[in-house]
Short mmCIF file of C-alpha atoms in Angstrom, two decimals:
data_model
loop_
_atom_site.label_atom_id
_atom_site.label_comp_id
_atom_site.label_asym_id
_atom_site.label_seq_id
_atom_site.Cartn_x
_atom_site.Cartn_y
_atom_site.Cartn_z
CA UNK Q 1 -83.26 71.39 -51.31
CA UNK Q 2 -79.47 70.78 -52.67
CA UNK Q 3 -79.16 67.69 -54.69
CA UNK Q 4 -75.69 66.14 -54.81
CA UNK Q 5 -75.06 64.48 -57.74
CA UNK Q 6 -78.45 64.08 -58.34
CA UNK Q 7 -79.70 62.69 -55.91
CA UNK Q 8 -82.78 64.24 -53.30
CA UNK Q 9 -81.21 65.00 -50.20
CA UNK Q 10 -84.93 66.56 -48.57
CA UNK Q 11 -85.76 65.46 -44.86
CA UNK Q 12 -88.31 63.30 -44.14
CA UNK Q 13 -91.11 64.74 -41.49
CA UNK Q 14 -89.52 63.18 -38.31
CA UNK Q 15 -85.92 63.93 -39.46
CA UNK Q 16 -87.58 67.07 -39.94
CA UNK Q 17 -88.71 67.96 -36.13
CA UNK Q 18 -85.38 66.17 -34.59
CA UNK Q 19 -83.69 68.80 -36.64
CA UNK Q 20 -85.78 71.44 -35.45
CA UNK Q 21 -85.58 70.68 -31.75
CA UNK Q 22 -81.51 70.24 -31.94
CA UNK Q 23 -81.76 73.79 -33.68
CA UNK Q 24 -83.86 74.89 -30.80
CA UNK Q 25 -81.39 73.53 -28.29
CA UNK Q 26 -78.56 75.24 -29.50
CA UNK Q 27 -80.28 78.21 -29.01
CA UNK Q 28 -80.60 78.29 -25.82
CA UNK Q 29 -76.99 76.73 -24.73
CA UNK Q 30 -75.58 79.14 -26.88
CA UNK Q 31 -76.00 82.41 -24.86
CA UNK Q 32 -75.32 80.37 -21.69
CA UNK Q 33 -72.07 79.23 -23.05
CA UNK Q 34 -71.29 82.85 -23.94
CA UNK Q 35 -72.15 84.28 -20.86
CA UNK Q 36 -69.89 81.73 -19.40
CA UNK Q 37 -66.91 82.51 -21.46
CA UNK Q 38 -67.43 86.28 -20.98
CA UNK Q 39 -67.37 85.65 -17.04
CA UNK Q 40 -64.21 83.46 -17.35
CA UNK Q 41 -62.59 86.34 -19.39
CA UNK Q 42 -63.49 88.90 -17.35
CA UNK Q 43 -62.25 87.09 -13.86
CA UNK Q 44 -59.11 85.62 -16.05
CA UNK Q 45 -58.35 87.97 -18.74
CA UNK Q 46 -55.48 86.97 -20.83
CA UNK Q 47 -52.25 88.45 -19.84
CA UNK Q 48 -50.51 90.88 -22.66
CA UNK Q 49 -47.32 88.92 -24.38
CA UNK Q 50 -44.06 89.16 -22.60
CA UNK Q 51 -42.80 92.36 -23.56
CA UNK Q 52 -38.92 92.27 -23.97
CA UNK Q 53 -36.81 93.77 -21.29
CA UNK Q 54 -36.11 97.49 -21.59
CA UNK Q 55 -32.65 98.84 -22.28
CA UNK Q 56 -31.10 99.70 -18.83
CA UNK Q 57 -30.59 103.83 -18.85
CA UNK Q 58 -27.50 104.95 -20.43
CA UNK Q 59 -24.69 105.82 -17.48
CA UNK Q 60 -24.17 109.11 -16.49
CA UNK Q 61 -20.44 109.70 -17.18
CA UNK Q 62 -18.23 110.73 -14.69
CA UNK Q 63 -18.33 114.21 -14.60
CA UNK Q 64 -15.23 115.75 -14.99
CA UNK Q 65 -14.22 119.15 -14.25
CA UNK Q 66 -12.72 120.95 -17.08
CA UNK Q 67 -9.02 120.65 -17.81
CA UNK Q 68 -7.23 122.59 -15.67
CA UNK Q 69 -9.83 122.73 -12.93
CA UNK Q 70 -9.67 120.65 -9.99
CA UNK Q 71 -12.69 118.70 -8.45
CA UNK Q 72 -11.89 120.17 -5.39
CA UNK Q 73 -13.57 123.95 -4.46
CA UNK Q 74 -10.68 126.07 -6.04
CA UNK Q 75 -8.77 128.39 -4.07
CA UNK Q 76 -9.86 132.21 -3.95
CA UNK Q 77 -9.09 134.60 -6.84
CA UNK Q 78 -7.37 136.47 -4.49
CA UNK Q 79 -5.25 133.66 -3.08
CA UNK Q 80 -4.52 132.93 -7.04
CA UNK Q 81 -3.48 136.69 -7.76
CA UNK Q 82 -1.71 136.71 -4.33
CA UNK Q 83 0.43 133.66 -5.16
CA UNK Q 84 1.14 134.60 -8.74
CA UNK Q 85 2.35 138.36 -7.77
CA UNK Q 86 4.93 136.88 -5.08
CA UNK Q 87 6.20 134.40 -7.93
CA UNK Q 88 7.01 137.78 -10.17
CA UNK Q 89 8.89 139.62 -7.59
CA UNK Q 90 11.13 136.44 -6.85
CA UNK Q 91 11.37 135.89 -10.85
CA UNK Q 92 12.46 139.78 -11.19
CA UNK Q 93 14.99 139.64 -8.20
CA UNK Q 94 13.52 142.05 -5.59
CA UNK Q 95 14.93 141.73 -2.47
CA UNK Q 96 11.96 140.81 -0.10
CA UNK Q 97 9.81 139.16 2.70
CA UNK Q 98 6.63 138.28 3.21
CA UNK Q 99 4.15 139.56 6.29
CA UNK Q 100 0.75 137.91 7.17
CA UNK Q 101 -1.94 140.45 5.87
CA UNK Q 102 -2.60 143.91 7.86
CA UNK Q 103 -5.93 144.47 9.24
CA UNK Q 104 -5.77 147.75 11.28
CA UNK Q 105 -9.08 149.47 11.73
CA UNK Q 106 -10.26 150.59 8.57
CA UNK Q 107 -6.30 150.25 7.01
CA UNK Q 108 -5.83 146.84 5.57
CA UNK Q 109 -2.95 144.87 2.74
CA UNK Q 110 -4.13 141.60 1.62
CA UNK Q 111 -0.67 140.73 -0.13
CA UNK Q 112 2.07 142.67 2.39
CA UNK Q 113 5.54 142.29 1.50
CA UNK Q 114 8.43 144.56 3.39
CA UNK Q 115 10.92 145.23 0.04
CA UNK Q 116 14.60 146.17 0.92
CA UNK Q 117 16.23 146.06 -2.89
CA UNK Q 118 14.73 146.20 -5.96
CA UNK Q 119 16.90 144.95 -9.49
CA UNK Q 120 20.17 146.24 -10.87
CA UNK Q 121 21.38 146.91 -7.24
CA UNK Q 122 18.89 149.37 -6.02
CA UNK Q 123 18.07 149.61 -2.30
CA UNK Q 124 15.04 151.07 -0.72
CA UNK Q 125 16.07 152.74 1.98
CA UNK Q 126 14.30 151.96 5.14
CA UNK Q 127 12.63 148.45 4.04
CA UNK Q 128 9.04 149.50 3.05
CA UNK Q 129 5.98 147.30 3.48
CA UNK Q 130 3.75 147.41 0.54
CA UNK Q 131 0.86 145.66 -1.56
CA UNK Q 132 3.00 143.14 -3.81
CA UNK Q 133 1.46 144.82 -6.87
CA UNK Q 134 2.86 148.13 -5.91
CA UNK Q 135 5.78 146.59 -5.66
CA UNK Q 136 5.52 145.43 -9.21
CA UNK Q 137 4.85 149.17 -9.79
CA UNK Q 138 7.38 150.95 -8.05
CA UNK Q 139 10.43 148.03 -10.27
CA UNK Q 140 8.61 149.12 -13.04
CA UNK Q 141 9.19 152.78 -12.91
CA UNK Q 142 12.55 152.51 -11.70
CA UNK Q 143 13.76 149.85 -14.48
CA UNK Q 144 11.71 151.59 -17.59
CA UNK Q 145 12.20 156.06 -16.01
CA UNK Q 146 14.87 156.04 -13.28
CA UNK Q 147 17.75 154.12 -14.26
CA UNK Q 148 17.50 155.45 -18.21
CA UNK Q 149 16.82 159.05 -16.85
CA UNK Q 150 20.14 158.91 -13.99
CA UNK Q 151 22.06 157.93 -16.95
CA UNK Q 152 20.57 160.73 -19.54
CA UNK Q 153 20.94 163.73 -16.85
CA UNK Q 154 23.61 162.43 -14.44
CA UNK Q 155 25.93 159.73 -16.60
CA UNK Q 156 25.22 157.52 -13.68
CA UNK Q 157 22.93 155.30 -11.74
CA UNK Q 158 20.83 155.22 -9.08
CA UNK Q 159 21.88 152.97 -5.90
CA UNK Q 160 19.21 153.97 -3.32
CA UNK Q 161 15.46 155.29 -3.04
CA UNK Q 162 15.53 157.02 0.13
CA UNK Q 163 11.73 156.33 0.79
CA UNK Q 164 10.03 158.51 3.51
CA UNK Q 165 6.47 156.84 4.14
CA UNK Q 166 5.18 153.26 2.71
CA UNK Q 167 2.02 151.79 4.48
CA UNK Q 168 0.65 154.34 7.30
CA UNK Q 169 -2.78 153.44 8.92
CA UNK Q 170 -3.95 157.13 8.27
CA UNK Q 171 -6.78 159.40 6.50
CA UNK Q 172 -6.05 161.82 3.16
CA UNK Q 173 -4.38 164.94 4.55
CA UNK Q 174 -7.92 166.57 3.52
CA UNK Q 175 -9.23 163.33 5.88
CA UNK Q 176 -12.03 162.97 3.05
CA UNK Q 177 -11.17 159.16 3.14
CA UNK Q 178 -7.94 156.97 3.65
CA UNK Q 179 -5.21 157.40 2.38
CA UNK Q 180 -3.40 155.14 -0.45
CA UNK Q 181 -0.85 154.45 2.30
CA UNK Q 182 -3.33 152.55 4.75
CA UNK Q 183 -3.49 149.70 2.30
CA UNK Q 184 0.19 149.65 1.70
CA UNK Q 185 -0.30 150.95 -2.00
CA UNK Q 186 1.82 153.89 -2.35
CA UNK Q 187 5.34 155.20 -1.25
CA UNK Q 188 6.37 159.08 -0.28
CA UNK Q 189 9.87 159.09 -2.68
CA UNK Q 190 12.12 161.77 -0.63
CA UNK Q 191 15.20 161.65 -2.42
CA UNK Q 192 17.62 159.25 -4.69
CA UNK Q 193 21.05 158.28 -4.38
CA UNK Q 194 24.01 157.91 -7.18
CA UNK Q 195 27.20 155.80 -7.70
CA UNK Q 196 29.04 158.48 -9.31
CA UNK Q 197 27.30 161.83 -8.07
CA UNK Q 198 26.09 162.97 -4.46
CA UNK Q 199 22.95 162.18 -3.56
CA UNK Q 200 19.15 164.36 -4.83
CA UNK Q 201 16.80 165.17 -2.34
CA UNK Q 202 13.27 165.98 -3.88
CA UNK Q 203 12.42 169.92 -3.87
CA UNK Q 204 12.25 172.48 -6.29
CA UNK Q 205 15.26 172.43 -7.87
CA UNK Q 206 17.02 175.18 -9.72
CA UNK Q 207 15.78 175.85 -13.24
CA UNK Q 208 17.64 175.10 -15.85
CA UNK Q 209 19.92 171.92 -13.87
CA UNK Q 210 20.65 168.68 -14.55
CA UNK Q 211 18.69 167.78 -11.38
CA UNK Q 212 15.41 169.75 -12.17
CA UNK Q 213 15.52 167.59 -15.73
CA UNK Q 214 15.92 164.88 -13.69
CA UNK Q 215 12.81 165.04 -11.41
CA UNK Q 216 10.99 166.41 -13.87
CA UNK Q 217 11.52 163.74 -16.06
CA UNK Q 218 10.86 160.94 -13.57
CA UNK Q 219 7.88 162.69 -11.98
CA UNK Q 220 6.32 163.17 -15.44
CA UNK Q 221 6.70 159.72 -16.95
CA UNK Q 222 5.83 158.32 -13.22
CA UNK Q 223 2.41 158.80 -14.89
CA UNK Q 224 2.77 155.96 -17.29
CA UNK Q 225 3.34 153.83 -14.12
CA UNK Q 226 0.93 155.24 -11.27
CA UNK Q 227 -2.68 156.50 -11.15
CA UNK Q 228 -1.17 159.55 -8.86
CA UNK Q 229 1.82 161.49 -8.71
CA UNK Q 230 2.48 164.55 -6.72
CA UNK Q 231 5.24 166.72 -5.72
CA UNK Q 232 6.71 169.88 -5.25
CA UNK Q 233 4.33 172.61 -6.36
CA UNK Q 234 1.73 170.80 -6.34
CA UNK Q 235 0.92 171.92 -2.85
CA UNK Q 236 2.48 172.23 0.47
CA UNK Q 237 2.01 168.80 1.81
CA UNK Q 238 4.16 167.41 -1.06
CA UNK Q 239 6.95 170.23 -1.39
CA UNK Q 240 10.02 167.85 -0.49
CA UNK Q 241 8.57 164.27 -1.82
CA UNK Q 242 7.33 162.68 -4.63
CA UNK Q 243 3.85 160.96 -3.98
CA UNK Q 244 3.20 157.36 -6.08
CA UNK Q 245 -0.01 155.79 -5.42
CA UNK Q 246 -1.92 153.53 -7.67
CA UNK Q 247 -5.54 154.44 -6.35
CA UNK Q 248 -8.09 152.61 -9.09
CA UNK Q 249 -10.27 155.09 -10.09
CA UNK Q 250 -13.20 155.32 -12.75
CA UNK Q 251 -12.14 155.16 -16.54
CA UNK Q 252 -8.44 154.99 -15.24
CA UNK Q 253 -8.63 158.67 -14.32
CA UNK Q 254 -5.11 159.64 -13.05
CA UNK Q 255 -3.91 162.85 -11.21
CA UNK Q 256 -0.31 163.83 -12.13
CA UNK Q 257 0.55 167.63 -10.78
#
């Protein structure tokens, strides 16, 4: 036994057997308490600490269409193109009007416009209805060939295209397919008019004249302008007019005879 400080601290016999029986006793409360405190934990378990509150999900933001774009479905590419090509004609001064769009059959213009005058004072002779983007074509060729060429050959310029067919709801003449003129995308060219000379009609001219340099010269660079370009001696069909179309064709294949 321990002594403290010298003194005996043994039991004595009956301190002894109380000892032994409160030993015993604890013994057997002991896993009844347990069992107790396991039953209690298992129908109350503690409840996990208070966890803090989560951060709320970050807000979408608005989503905004790009700049430039509206929200609202955008109009067709075509109704873009078709708006933008009338704006040129009016900014380059062609006399014209607009018609609602031609559906005839198989024969069809999305973008009709009947042109009467085209810049520096040059008529077309009857009004023609056309694709707008021919029309862009056919002041192209006369600004950058015609009006250069009347004044190279003829020390003039031209007042009047004296145009023979525009849009015509028709086949090829081989009737393979339609024609360039059922969607209002070429123009038969018969002849030309002059402030200071009499008027050209297209033919085969004689060789060696001021007017055969002339229609040569036009018909050739017409090329630059349109994917096709006939006329006289080319064949029969197109022996007293020049033929512009702009017919899109694969690798911007043209045919100029």
């Amino acid at each position: 036994m321990a002594k403290v400080k010298g003194k005996d601290w043994r039991l004595g016999g009956s301190s002894r057997n109380g000892f032994a029986r409160w030993i015993r006793s604890l013994a057997l409360v002991a896993p009844v308490a347990l069992a107790g405190a396991g039953a209690a934990q298992e129908q109350n378990p503690p409840l996990p600490p208070p966890r803090p509150d989560r951060p709320a999900p970050p807000e979408k933001p608005d989503e905004k269409p790009p700049v430039g774009e509206s929200a609202e479905p955008k109009a067709t590419d075509a109704g873009d193109a078709a708006a933008a090509c009338i704006e040129r004609l009016t900014k380059l001064g062609l006399r014209f009007e607009r018609r609602p769009p031609v559906q005839e059959n198989g024969c069809s213009i999305g973008n009709p416009v009947s042109v009467s005058g085209l810049p520096n004072g040059v008529e077309l002779s009857p009004a023609s209805l056309m694709e707008c983007s021919f029309a862009e074509g056919l002041v192209r060729w006369v600004n950058e060939v015609v009006i250069p060429r009347t004044g190279e050959h003829f020390q003039s310029a031209p007042t009047k295209l004296l145009i023979g067919t525009s849009y015509q709801c028709r086949d090829q003449r081989s009737g393979a397919k339609l024609s360039e003129h059922a969607f209002g995308n070429s123009v038969d060219v018969m002849g030309f008019e002059f402030d200071k000379r009499p008027p050209l009609t297209v033919r085969v001219q004689p060789e060696g004249s001021p007017e055969a340099a002339f229609q040569a010269a036009v018909r050739h660079e017409a090329c630059a302008v349109f994917s096709t370009v006939l006329g006289p001696g080319s064949d029969d069909d197109h022996a007293d007019h020049l033929h512009l179309d702009m017919r899109v064709r694969k690798g911007d294949y043209r045919i100029c005879q």
